């Protein structure tokens, strides 16, 4: 008998990614404006685009692995492909206002 696997939804993936934080600020990639695209193929492969705001970020490799691990834990995901880079536009305006306030309160210039 063939086992039927239900594909995850985009919401399932985004929810799993809430546990993946910016390497410098304990806030999710989504709230920092770094999560760009989430695509789910029929075979369970999830493709994710993550913007890396600072050129040469030493945490980029760790971030990529954390994204991969979080998404692989979602039922129905068979493979994860993470595209990250500086070619994806990012600005401080993409950070959620509440996060900007928290950063300012902690002495981080936004």
Short mmCIF file of C-alpha atoms in Angstrom, two decimals:
data_model
loop_
_atom_site.label_atom_id
_atom_site.label_comp_id
_atom_site.label_asym_id
_atom_site.label_seq_id
_atom_site.Cartn_x
_atom_site.Cartn_y
_atom_site.Cartn_z
CA UNK A 1 0.00 0.00 0.00
CA UNK A 2 1.31 3.45 -0.91
CA UNK A 3 1.63 6.00 1.86
CA UNK A 4 0.13 9.37 1.00
CA UNK A 5 2.20 12.34 2.14
CA UNK A 6 0.47 15.65 2.61
CA UNK A 7 2.47 18.62 1.43
CA UNK A 8 3.06 21.39 3.94
CA UNK A 9 1.50 24.79 3.38
CA UNK A 10 3.45 28.00 3.05
CA UNK A 11 2.07 28.94 6.48
CA UNK A 12 3.55 25.71 7.93
CA UNK A 13 6.97 26.66 6.58
CA UNK A 14 6.80 30.28 7.72
CA UNK A 15 5.69 29.13 11.19
CA UNK A 16 8.69 26.76 11.42
CA UNK A 17 10.98 29.60 10.37
CA UNK A 18 9.82 31.77 13.29
CA UNK A 19 12.36 29.79 15.36
CA UNK A 20 15.23 30.89 13.08
CA UNK A 21 16.62 34.22 14.25
CA UNK A 22 18.88 36.82 12.74
CA UNK A 23 22.45 36.00 13.85
CA UNK A 24 22.82 39.41 15.52
CA UNK A 25 19.32 40.13 16.88
CA UNK A 26 17.08 37.55 18.59
CA UNK A 27 14.21 38.12 16.16
CA UNK A 28 12.87 35.87 13.39
CA UNK A 29 13.98 36.33 9.80
CA UNK A 30 10.42 37.21 8.81
CA UNK A 31 10.18 40.01 11.37
CA UNK A 32 13.58 41.32 10.24
CA UNK A 33 12.37 41.45 6.63
CA UNK A 34 14.93 38.86 5.53
CA UNK A 35 12.56 36.06 4.46
CA UNK A 36 11.69 36.61 0.82
CA UNK A 37 10.14 33.64 -0.91
CA UNK A 38 8.85 30.24 0.08
CA UNK A 39 7.93 27.82 -2.70
CA UNK A 40 6.77 24.23 -2.28
CA UNK A 41 7.08 21.76 -5.16
CA UNK A 42 4.81 18.76 -5.65
CA UNK A 43 7.58 16.42 -4.48
CA UNK A 44 7.90 18.19 -1.10
CA UNK A 45 10.97 20.22 -2.04
CA UNK A 46 10.88 23.62 -0.37
CA UNK A 47 12.81 26.52 -1.90
CA UNK A 48 13.46 29.54 0.29
CA UNK A 49 15.02 32.90 -0.46
CA UNK A 50 16.68 34.69 2.45
CA UNK A 51 18.16 38.16 2.15
CA UNK A 52 21.49 38.67 3.91
CA UNK A 53 21.62 42.40 4.71
CA UNK A 54 25.31 42.74 5.52
CA UNK A 55 27.98 41.91 2.96
CA UNK A 56 30.27 39.13 4.15
CA UNK A 57 28.04 38.21 7.11
CA UNK A 58 29.99 35.64 9.16
CA UNK A 59 26.69 34.07 10.29
CA UNK A 60 25.39 33.36 6.77
CA UNK A 61 26.42 29.69 6.80
CA UNK A 62 24.90 29.10 10.22
CA UNK A 63 21.74 30.91 9.15
CA UNK A 64 21.43 28.73 6.04
CA UNK A 65 21.83 25.55 8.11
CA UNK A 66 19.32 26.73 10.74
CA UNK A 67 16.76 27.46 7.99
CA UNK A 68 17.37 24.06 6.43
CA UNK A 69 16.99 22.19 9.73
CA UNK A 70 13.83 24.07 10.75
CA UNK A 71 12.12 23.41 7.43
CA UNK A 72 13.19 19.75 7.21
CA UNK A 73 11.40 19.20 10.54
CA UNK A 74 8.05 20.12 8.94
CA UNK A 75 6.03 17.00 7.99
CA UNK A 76 5.85 16.49 4.24
CA UNK A 77 9.11 18.28 3.43
CA UNK A 78 11.49 16.06 1.47
CA UNK A 79 14.26 18.51 0.61
CA UNK A 80 15.18 22.13 1.35
CA UNK A 81 16.98 24.51 -0.96
CA UNK A 82 18.08 27.81 0.57
CA UNK A 83 19.14 30.69 -1.64
CA UNK A 84 20.69 33.50 0.31
CA UNK A 85 22.49 36.54 -0.86
CA UNK A 86 23.17 40.19 -0.99
CA UNK A 87 21.60 40.53 -4.44
CA UNK A 88 18.15 40.49 -2.83
CA UNK A 89 17.20 44.06 -1.91
CA UNK A 90 16.83 44.81 1.79
CA UNK A 91 16.46 47.99 3.81
CA UNK A 92 15.84 48.81 7.45
CA UNK A 93 12.29 49.77 6.47
CA UNK A 94 11.58 46.05 6.01
CA UNK A 95 12.04 45.43 9.75
CA UNK A 96 8.69 45.31 11.57
CA UNK A 97 8.04 48.57 13.49
CA UNK A 98 7.86 46.76 16.86
CA UNK A 99 11.24 45.20 16.19
CA UNK A 100 12.70 48.57 15.22
CA UNK A 101 11.46 49.99 18.55
CA UNK A 102 12.98 47.05 20.47
CA UNK A 103 16.29 47.50 18.67
CA UNK A 104 16.40 51.23 19.42
CA UNK A 105 15.55 50.56 23.08
CA UNK A 106 18.57 48.24 23.20
CA UNK A 107 20.94 50.73 21.61
CA UNK A 108 20.91 49.29 18.10
CA UNK A 109 20.79 51.98 15.44
CA UNK A 110 18.00 51.42 12.92
#
